[in-house]
Amino acid sequence: MDEAWYDDEAGPMVRPYTITRGRTPGQHKHRLDTATQVVTVEPRPETPRLEPTPEHRAILEACQRPVSLAELAVALGQPMGVVRVLCGDLLDHGAVFVRTPRTEVSREILEQVYRGLCKL
């Protein structure tokens, strides 16, 4: 065994680009940010089948309840970019459902926050 690929404390080392097959988060059509919630769903029959990797299976197992991408990255011990690519794969194949929080904030909400801060 090549000693450079194994560390007693860390275990076998696999580079992130190996897990994603060289793909980056920007190559998916979905915009997934750190607060995006991911949950496993029953795949629809009309969606193409995905040959899941061990990392895909770990995501599906972890997402039995809604989990944010940030939590998922920590739970899996993977960089956020890797988790984005793998979740994008699962989303493309109908295996997960995602919900991204609203990014626009209305003036009314900002005024309420301002009034609340002024009362402090």
Short mmCIF file of N, CA, C and O in Angstrom, two decimals:
data_model
loop_
_atom_site.label_atom_id
_atom_site.label_comp_id
_atom_site.label_asym_id
_atom_site.label_seq_id
_atom_site.Cartn_x
_atom_site.Cartn_y
_atom_site.Cartn_z
N MET A 1 0.85 -1.19 0.00
CA MET A 1 0.00 0.00 0.00
C MET A 1 0.89 1.24 0.00
O MET A 1 1.87 1.32 0.74
N ASP A 2 0.54 2.20 -0.81
CA ASP A 2 1.27 3.45 -0.88
C ASP A 2 0.97 4.26 0.38
O ASP A 2 -0.16 4.65 0.63
N GLU A 3 1.97 4.49 1.21
CA GLU A 3 1.79 5.18 2.49
C GLU A 3 1.27 6.61 2.34
O GLU A 3 0.68 7.15 3.25
N ALA A 4 1.50 7.25 1.19
CA ALA A 4 1.05 8.63 1.00
C ALA A 4 -0.46 8.74 0.93
O ALA A 4 -1.02 9.80 1.14
N TRP A 5 -1.17 7.63 0.66
CA TRP A 5 -2.63 7.67 0.52
C TRP A 5 -3.35 7.22 1.79
O TRP A 5 -4.56 7.07 1.79
N TYR A 6 -2.61 6.99 2.86
CA TYR A 6 -3.26 6.53 4.08
C TYR A 6 -2.65 7.23 5.27
O TYR A 6 -1.44 7.38 5.37
N ASP A 7 -3.48 7.67 6.18
CA ASP A 7 -3.05 8.31 7.42
C ASP A 7 -3.76 7.59 8.55
O ASP A 7 -4.98 7.43 8.53
N ASP A 8 -3.02 7.11 9.55
CA ASP A 8 -3.62 6.33 10.63
C ASP A 8 -4.75 7.06 11.33
O ASP A 8 -5.76 6.46 11.68
N GLU A 9 -4.62 8.36 11.54
CA GLU A 9 -5.67 9.11 12.23
C GLU A 9 -6.83 9.47 11.30
O GLU A 9 -7.99 9.44 11.69
N ALA A 10 -6.53 9.82 10.06
CA ALA A 10 -7.57 10.29 9.14
C ALA A 10 -8.18 9.15 8.33
O ALA A 10 -9.29 9.28 7.84
N GLY A 11 -7.48 8.04 8.19
CA GLY A 11 -7.98 6.96 7.35
C GLY A 11 -7.60 7.22 5.90
O GLY A 11 -6.78 8.09 5.61
N PRO A 12 -8.19 6.47 4.97
CA PRO A 12 -7.86 6.68 3.56
C PRO A 12 -8.27 8.08 3.11
O PRO A 12 -9.32 8.57 3.49
N MET A 13 -7.43 8.71 2.32
CA MET A 13 -7.71 10.07 1.85
C MET A 13 -8.19 10.03 0.40
O MET A 13 -7.53 9.47 -0.45
N VAL A 14 -9.36 10.59 0.18
CA VAL A 14 -9.92 10.69 -1.17
C VAL A 14 -10.11 12.17 -1.46
O VAL A 14 -10.75 12.88 -0.68
N ARG A 15 -9.56 12.63 -2.54
CA ARG A 15 -9.66 14.04 -2.91
C ARG A 15 -11.10 14.38 -3.30
O ARG A 15 -11.79 13.56 -3.92
N PRO A 16 -11.57 15.60 -2.96
CA PRO A 16 -12.94 15.99 -3.30
C PRO A 16 -13.27 15.87 -4.79
O PRO A 16 -14.36 15.47 -5.15
N TYR A 17 -12.32 16.20 -5.67
CA TYR A 17 -12.61 16.12 -7.10
C TYR A 17 -12.83 14.68 -7.55
O TYR A 17 -13.46 14.43 -8.57
N THR A 18 -12.33 13.72 -6.79
CA THR A 18 -12.57 12.31 -7.10
C THR A 18 -14.01 11.95 -6.79
O THR A 18 -14.67 11.24 -7.56
N ILE A 19 -14.51 12.45 -5.67
CA ILE A 19 -15.89 12.16 -5.26
C ILE A 19 -16.89 12.74 -6.25
O ILE A 19 -17.90 12.13 -6.57
N THR A 20 -16.60 13.94 -6.76
CA THR A 20 -17.53 14.61 -7.69
C THR A 20 -17.21 14.32 -9.16
O THR A 20 -17.86 14.88 -10.03
N ARG A 21 -16.21 13.48 -9.40
CA ARG A 21 -15.75 13.17 -10.76
C ARG A 21 -15.34 14.43 -11.52
O ARG A 21 -15.64 14.59 -12.70
N GLY A 22 -14.72 15.35 -10.80
CA GLY A 22 -14.21 16.57 -11.41
C GLY A 22 -15.22 17.66 -11.63
O GLY A 22 -14.90 18.73 -12.14
N ARG A 23 -16.48 17.42 -11.25
CA ARG A 23 -17.52 18.43 -11.46
C ARG A 23 -17.51 19.46 -10.33
O ARG A 23 -17.13 19.16 -9.21
N THR A 24 -17.94 20.66 -10.65
CA THR A 24 -18.01 21.74 -9.66
C THR A 24 -19.47 22.14 -9.44
O THR A 24 -20.31 21.85 -10.29
N PRO A 25 -19.77 22.82 -8.32
CA PRO A 25 -21.16 23.20 -8.04
C PRO A 25 -21.81 24.04 -9.13
O PRO A 25 -23.00 23.93 -9.37
N GLY A 26 -21.06 24.85 -9.84
CA GLY A 26 -21.62 25.71 -10.87
C GLY A 26 -22.12 24.98 -12.10
O GLY A 26 -22.77 25.56 -12.95
N GLN A 27 -21.84 23.69 -12.22
CA GLN A 27 -22.23 22.94 -13.41
C GLN A 27 -23.66 22.42 -13.32
O GLN A 27 -24.19 21.91 -14.29
N HIS A 28 -24.30 22.53 -12.15
CA HIS A 28 -25.70 22.12 -12.00
C HIS A 28 -26.61 23.30 -12.27
O HIS A 28 -26.24 24.46 -12.04
N LYS A 29 -27.80 23.04 -12.74
CA LYS A 29 -28.76 24.10 -13.01
C LYS A 29 -29.42 24.62 -11.75
O LYS A 29 -30.08 25.64 -11.77
N HIS A 30 -29.25 23.91 -10.62
CA HIS A 30 -29.89 24.29 -9.37
C HIS A 30 -28.96 25.19 -8.55
O HIS A 30 -27.77 24.96 -8.49
N ARG A 31 -29.55 26.20 -7.93
CA ARG A 31 -28.78 27.07 -7.04
C ARG A 31 -29.01 26.57 -5.62
O ARG A 31 -30.10 26.70 -5.07
N LEU A 32 -28.00 25.98 -5.04
CA LEU A 32 -28.09 25.44 -3.69
C LEU A 32 -27.13 26.22 -2.80
O LEU A 32 -25.93 26.24 -3.03
N ASP A 33 -27.69 26.90 -1.78
CA ASP A 33 -26.82 27.62 -0.86
C ASP A 33 -26.77 26.89 0.48
O ASP A 33 -27.39 25.85 0.66
N THR A 34 -26.03 27.43 1.43
CA THR A 34 -25.81 26.74 2.70
C THR A 34 -27.09 26.53 3.50
O THR A 34 -27.19 25.59 4.28
N ALA A 35 -28.09 27.39 3.32
CA ALA A 35 -29.34 27.28 4.07
C ALA A 35 -30.39 26.42 3.38
O ALA A 35 -31.45 26.17 3.94
N THR A 36 -30.11 25.96 2.17
CA THR A 36 -31.06 25.12 1.45
C THR A 36 -31.35 23.85 2.24
O THR A 36 -30.43 23.19 2.71
N GLN A 37 -32.63 23.55 2.40
CA GLN A 37 -33.06 22.34 3.12
C GLN A 37 -33.22 21.20 2.12
O GLN A 37 -33.82 21.37 1.07
N VAL A 38 -32.71 20.03 2.47
CA VAL A 38 -32.76 18.85 1.61
C VAL A 38 -33.48 17.74 2.36
O VAL A 38 -33.21 17.52 3.54
N VAL A 39 -34.40 17.05 1.69
CA VAL A 39 -35.09 15.91 2.29
C VAL A 39 -35.25 14.82 1.24
O VAL A 39 -35.49 15.10 0.07
N THR A 40 -35.07 13.58 1.67
CA THR A 40 -35.21 12.42 0.78
C THR A 40 -36.68 12.21 0.42
O THR A 40 -37.56 12.34 1.26
N VAL A 41 -36.94 11.90 -0.85
CA VAL A 41 -38.29 11.58 -1.32
C VAL A 41 -38.24 10.28 -2.11
O VAL A 41 -37.17 9.84 -2.52
N GLU A 42 -39.39 9.70 -2.32
CA GLU A 42 -39.47 8.51 -3.17
C GLU A 42 -39.29 8.96 -4.62
O GLU A 42 -40.04 9.80 -5.10
N PRO A 43 -38.28 8.44 -5.33
CA PRO A 43 -38.06 8.87 -6.72
C PRO A 43 -39.27 8.59 -7.60
O PRO A 43 -39.92 7.57 -7.46
N ARG A 44 -39.55 9.52 -8.49
CA ARG A 44 -40.64 9.34 -9.46
C ARG A 44 -40.19 8.34 -10.52
O ARG A 44 -39.03 8.33 -10.91
N PRO A 45 -41.11 7.50 -11.00
CA PRO A 45 -40.71 6.47 -11.98
C PRO A 45 -40.20 7.04 -13.30
O PRO A 45 -39.39 6.41 -13.97
N GLU A 46 -40.63 8.26 -13.66
CA GLU A 46 -40.22 8.81 -14.96
C GLU A 46 -38.83 9.44 -14.93
O GLU A 46 -38.30 9.81 -15.96
N THR A 47 -38.22 9.58 -13.75
CA THR A 47 -36.89 10.18 -13.67
C THR A 47 -35.83 9.11 -13.93
O THR A 47 -36.01 7.95 -13.58
N PRO A 48 -34.71 9.51 -14.55
CA PRO A 48 -33.66 8.53 -14.83
C PRO A 48 -33.06 7.99 -13.53
O PRO A 48 -32.99 8.70 -12.53
N ARG A 49 -32.65 6.75 -13.56
CA ARG A 49 -32.07 6.11 -12.37
C ARG A 49 -30.63 6.58 -12.18
O ARG A 49 -29.88 6.72 -13.14
N LEU A 50 -30.29 6.79 -10.94
CA LEU A 50 -28.93 7.18 -10.58
C LEU A 50 -28.24 5.99 -9.96
O LEU A 50 -28.83 5.28 -9.14
N GLU A 51 -27.03 5.73 -10.36
CA GLU A 51 -26.22 4.69 -9.72
C GLU A 51 -25.54 5.37 -8.52
O GLU A 51 -24.54 6.05 -8.68
N PRO A 52 -26.12 5.22 -7.33
CA PRO A 52 -25.62 5.99 -6.19
C PRO A 52 -24.25 5.53 -5.71
O PRO A 52 -23.97 4.33 -5.66
N THR A 53 -23.43 6.50 -5.39
CA THR A 53 -22.13 6.23 -4.78
C THR A 53 -22.33 6.11 -3.27
O THR A 53 -23.41 6.44 -2.76
N PRO A 54 -21.34 5.68 -2.53
CA PRO A 54 -21.48 5.65 -1.07
C PRO A 54 -21.82 7.02 -0.50
O PRO A 54 -22.57 7.14 0.48
N GLU A 55 -21.30 8.08 -1.12
CA GLU A 55 -21.59 9.43 -0.65
C GLU A 55 -23.05 9.81 -0.91
O GLU A 55 -23.69 10.43 -0.07
N HIS A 56 -23.58 9.41 -2.07
CA HIS A 56 -25.00 9.65 -2.35
C HIS A 56 -25.87 8.92 -1.33
O HIS A 56 -26.84 9.48 -0.80
N ARG A 57 -25.52 7.67 -1.04
CA ARG A 57 -26.30 6.90 -0.06
C ARG A 57 -26.23 7.54 1.33
O ARG A 57 -27.23 7.55 2.05
N ALA A 58 -25.08 8.08 1.70
CA ALA A 58 -24.95 8.75 3.00
C ALA A 58 -25.85 9.98 3.06
O ALA A 58 -26.48 10.25 4.09
N ILE A 59 -25.95 10.72 1.95
CA ILE A 59 -26.83 11.89 1.91
C ILE A 59 -28.29 11.46 2.04
O ILE A 59 -29.05 12.04 2.81
N LEU A 60 -28.68 10.44 1.30
CA LEU A 60 -30.06 9.96 1.37
C LEU A 60 -30.41 9.49 2.78
O LEU A 60 -31.51 9.74 3.27
N GLU A 61 -29.48 8.84 3.44
CA GLU A 61 -29.72 8.38 4.82
C GLU A 61 -29.83 9.57 5.78
O GLU A 61 -30.69 9.58 6.66
N ALA A 62 -28.97 10.57 5.61
CA ALA A 62 -28.97 11.73 6.51
C ALA A 62 -30.17 12.64 6.31
O ALA A 62 -30.54 13.39 7.21
N CYS A 63 -30.80 12.56 5.14
CA CYS A 63 -31.89 13.49 4.81
C CYS A 63 -33.28 12.86 4.97
O CYS A 63 -34.21 13.23 4.27
N GLN A 64 -33.42 11.95 5.90
CA GLN A 64 -34.74 11.39 6.17
C GLN A 64 -35.66 12.47 6.75
O GLN A 64 -36.87 12.35 6.69
N ARG A 65 -35.08 13.48 7.34
CA ARG A 65 -35.79 14.68 7.79
C ARG A 65 -35.08 15.85 7.11
O ARG A 65 -33.93 15.70 6.69
N PRO A 66 -35.73 17.02 6.99
CA PRO A 66 -35.06 18.15 6.33
C PRO A 66 -33.76 18.54 7.03
O PRO A 66 -33.72 18.67 8.26
N VAL A 67 -32.72 18.69 6.25
CA VAL A 67 -31.39 19.05 6.75
C VAL A 67 -30.82 20.12 5.83
O VAL A 67 -30.94 20.01 4.61
N SER A 68 -30.19 21.14 6.39
CA SER A 68 -29.57 22.17 5.55
C SER A 68 -28.29 21.62 4.94
O SER A 68 -27.68 20.68 5.47
N LEU A 69 -27.88 22.22 3.84
CA LEU A 69 -26.63 21.79 3.20
C LEU A 69 -25.45 21.97 4.14
O LEU A 69 -24.54 21.15 4.14
N ALA A 70 -25.46 23.03 4.94
CA ALA A 70 -24.37 23.27 5.88
C ALA A 70 -24.29 22.13 6.90
O ALA A 70 -23.21 21.61 7.18
N GLU A 71 -25.44 21.72 7.45
CA GLU A 71 -25.47 20.61 8.40
C GLU A 71 -25.02 19.32 7.74
O GLU A 71 -24.31 18.51 8.34
N LEU A 72 -25.44 19.13 6.53
CA LEU A 72 -25.10 17.92 5.78
C LEU A 72 -23.59 17.84 5.54
O LEU A 72 -22.99 16.77 5.69
N ALA A 73 -22.99 18.96 5.17
CA ALA A 73 -21.55 18.98 4.93
C ALA A 73 -20.79 18.62 6.20
O ALA A 73 -19.83 17.85 6.16
N VAL A 74 -21.24 19.14 7.34
CA VAL A 74 -20.59 18.82 8.61
C VAL A 74 -20.79 17.35 8.96
O VAL A 74 -19.85 16.66 9.35
N ALA A 75 -22.02 16.87 8.81
CA ALA A 75 -22.33 15.48 9.17
C ALA A 75 -21.53 14.48 8.32
O ALA A 75 -21.10 13.45 8.82
N LEU A 76 -21.34 14.81 7.04
CA LEU A 76 -20.61 13.91 6.15
C LEU A 76 -19.11 14.14 6.16
O LEU A 76 -18.35 13.34 5.61
N GLY A 77 -18.68 15.26 6.74
CA GLY A 77 -17.26 15.58 6.75
C GLY A 77 -16.72 15.90 5.37
O GLY A 77 -15.57 15.60 5.06
N GLN A 78 -17.57 16.50 4.54
CA GLN A 78 -17.19 16.83 3.16
C GLN A 78 -17.25 18.34 2.96
O GLN A 78 -18.04 19.02 3.60
N PRO A 79 -16.47 18.89 2.04
CA PRO A 79 -16.56 20.31 1.71
C PRO A 79 -17.94 20.65 1.13
O PRO A 79 -18.60 19.80 0.53
N MET A 80 -18.36 21.88 1.32
CA MET A 80 -19.67 22.33 0.85
C MET A 80 -19.82 22.12 -0.67
O MET A 80 -20.88 21.73 -1.13
N GLY A 81 -18.78 22.36 -1.44
CA GLY A 81 -18.86 22.18 -2.88
C GLY A 81 -19.17 20.74 -3.27
O GLY A 81 -19.95 20.49 -4.19
N VAL A 82 -18.59 19.79 -2.57
CA VAL A 82 -18.85 18.37 -2.84
C VAL A 82 -20.31 18.06 -2.54
O VAL A 82 -21.01 17.41 -3.33
N VAL A 83 -20.81 18.55 -1.41
CA VAL A 83 -22.20 18.29 -1.02
C VAL A 83 -23.16 18.93 -2.02
O VAL A 83 -24.17 18.33 -2.38
N ARG A 84 -22.84 20.12 -2.51
CA ARG A 84 -23.68 20.76 -3.52
C ARG A 84 -23.77 19.92 -4.80
O ARG A 84 -24.85 19.74 -5.36
N VAL A 85 -22.64 19.42 -5.26
CA VAL A 85 -22.63 18.61 -6.49
C VAL A 85 -23.44 17.33 -6.28
O VAL A 85 -24.28 16.97 -7.12
N LEU A 86 -23.22 16.64 -5.17
CA LEU A 86 -23.91 15.37 -4.93
C LEU A 86 -25.41 15.58 -4.73
O LEU A 86 -26.22 14.79 -5.23
N CYS A 87 -25.78 16.64 -4.01
CA CYS A 87 -27.21 16.94 -3.86
C CYS A 87 -27.84 17.33 -5.19
O CYS A 87 -28.99 17.00 -5.46
N GLY A 88 -27.09 18.02 -6.03
CA GLY A 88 -27.58 18.35 -7.37
C GLY A 88 -27.84 17.08 -8.18
O GLY A 88 -28.84 16.99 -8.89
N ASP A 89 -26.95 16.09 -8.05
CA ASP A 89 -27.17 14.80 -8.72
C ASP A 89 -28.48 14.17 -8.25
O ASP A 89 -29.29 13.72 -9.06
N LEU A 90 -28.65 14.13 -6.93
CA LEU A 90 -29.85 13.51 -6.36
C LEU A 90 -31.11 14.27 -6.76
O LEU A 90 -32.15 13.67 -7.02
N LEU A 91 -31.01 15.59 -6.83
CA LEU A 91 -32.14 16.42 -7.24
C LEU A 91 -32.50 16.16 -8.71
O LEU A 91 -33.67 16.02 -9.06
N ASP A 92 -31.48 16.07 -9.56
CA ASP A 92 -31.71 15.78 -10.98
C ASP A 92 -32.42 14.44 -11.18
O ASP A 92 -33.16 14.26 -12.14
N HIS A 93 -32.18 13.51 -10.29
CA HIS A 93 -32.76 12.17 -10.41
C HIS A 93 -34.00 11.98 -9.54
O HIS A 93 -34.49 10.86 -9.37
N GLY A 94 -34.51 13.06 -8.97
CA GLY A 94 -35.76 13.00 -8.22
C GLY A 94 -35.68 12.27 -6.89
O GLY A 94 -36.71 11.87 -6.35
N ALA A 95 -34.50 12.09 -6.35
CA ALA A 95 -34.34 11.36 -5.09
C ALA A 95 -34.46 12.26 -3.87
O ALA A 95 -34.65 11.77 -2.76
N VAL A 96 -34.31 13.58 -4.05
CA VAL A 96 -34.45 14.53 -2.94
C VAL A 96 -35.31 15.70 -3.38
O VAL A 96 -35.47 15.97 -4.57
N PHE A 97 -35.84 16.38 -2.40
CA PHE A 97 -36.59 17.62 -2.59
C PHE A 97 -35.82 18.69 -1.85
O PHE A 97 -35.33 18.45 -0.74
N VAL A 98 -35.69 19.87 -2.45
CA VAL A 98 -34.98 20.97 -1.78
C VAL A 98 -35.89 22.18 -1.66
O VAL A 98 -36.77 22.40 -2.48
N ARG A 99 -35.65 22.93 -0.61
CA ARG A 99 -36.36 24.19 -0.42
C ARG A 99 -35.32 25.22 -0.01
O ARG A 99 -34.64 25.07 0.99
N THR A 100 -35.21 26.25 -0.85
CA THR A 100 -34.27 27.33 -0.57
C THR A 100 -35.02 28.48 0.06
O THR A 100 -36.08 28.87 -0.44
N PRO A 101 -34.50 29.02 1.17
CA PRO A 101 -35.19 30.14 1.80
C PRO A 101 -35.27 31.35 0.89
O PRO A 101 -34.43 31.53 0.00
N ARG A 102 -36.28 32.16 1.13
CA ARG A 102 -36.42 33.39 0.34
C ARG A 102 -35.21 34.27 0.55
O ARG A 102 -34.71 34.41 1.66
N THR A 103 -34.76 34.89 -0.52
CA THR A 103 -33.60 35.77 -0.41
C THR A 103 -34.00 37.23 -0.43
O THR A 103 -33.24 38.08 0.01
N GLU A 104 -35.18 37.53 -0.95
CA GLU A 104 -35.60 38.93 -0.99
C GLU A 104 -36.26 39.29 0.34
O GLU A 104 -36.93 38.48 0.96
N VAL A 105 -36.02 40.49 0.79
CA VAL A 105 -36.58 40.98 2.04
C VAL A 105 -37.41 42.22 1.72
O VAL A 105 -36.95 43.13 1.04
N SER A 106 -38.63 42.23 2.21
CA SER A 106 -39.50 43.37 1.92
C SER A 106 -39.12 44.55 2.80
O SER A 106 -38.53 44.40 3.87
N ARG A 107 -39.49 45.72 2.35
CA ARG A 107 -39.24 46.94 3.11
C ARG A 107 -39.94 46.87 4.46
O ARG A 107 -39.41 47.32 5.47
N GLU A 108 -41.13 46.29 4.50
CA GLU A 108 -41.89 46.18 5.74
C GLU A 108 -41.12 45.37 6.79
O GLU A 108 -41.05 45.75 7.96
N ILE A 109 -40.51 44.28 6.37
CA ILE A 109 -39.74 43.46 7.32
C ILE A 109 -38.53 44.24 7.82
O ILE A 109 -38.23 44.22 9.02
N LEU A 110 -37.85 44.94 6.92
CA LEU A 110 -36.70 45.74 7.34
C LEU A 110 -37.10 46.82 8.33
O LEU A 110 -36.40 47.08 9.32
N GLU A 111 -38.27 47.46 8.12
CA GLU A 111 -38.74 48.48 9.04
C GLU A 111 -39.08 47.88 10.39
O GLU A 111 -38.80 48.48 11.44
N GLN A 112 -39.67 46.69 10.42
CA GLN A 112 -39.97 46.03 11.68
C GLN A 112 -38.71 45.70 12.43
O GLN A 112 -38.63 45.86 13.67
N VAL A 113 -37.69 45.22 11.75
CA VAL A 113 -36.41 44.91 12.38
C VAL A 113 -35.79 46.20 12.93
O VAL A 113 -35.31 46.24 14.07
N TYR A 114 -35.85 47.27 12.15
CA TYR A 114 -35.30 48.55 12.58
C TYR A 114 -36.01 49.05 13.85
O TYR A 114 -35.36 49.45 14.82
N ARG A 115 -37.33 49.01 13.85
CA ARG A 115 -38.10 49.45 15.03
C ARG A 115 -37.77 48.59 16.25
O ARG A 115 -37.64 49.10 17.36
N GLY A 116 -37.64 47.30 16.03
CA GLY A 116 -37.28 46.40 17.13
C GLY A 116 -35.92 46.71 17.69
O GLY A 116 -35.71 46.70 18.92
N LEU A 117 -34.96 46.99 16.82
CA LEU A 117 -33.61 47.32 17.29
C LEU A 117 -33.59 48.66 18.03
O LEU A 117 -32.85 48.84 19.00
N CYS A 118 -34.40 49.60 17.57
CA CYS A 118 -34.46 50.91 18.22
C CYS A 118 -35.01 50.78 19.65
O CYS A 118 -34.66 51.57 20.52
N LYS A 119 -35.88 49.81 19.90
CA LYS A 119 -36.46 49.62 21.22
C LYS A 119 -35.48 49.03 22.22
O LYS A 119 -35.70 49.10 23.42
N LEU A 120 -34.40 48.48 21.72
CA LEU A 120 -33.40 47.85 22.61
C LEU A 120 -32.65 48.85 23.41
O LEU A 120 -32.21 49.74 23.50
#
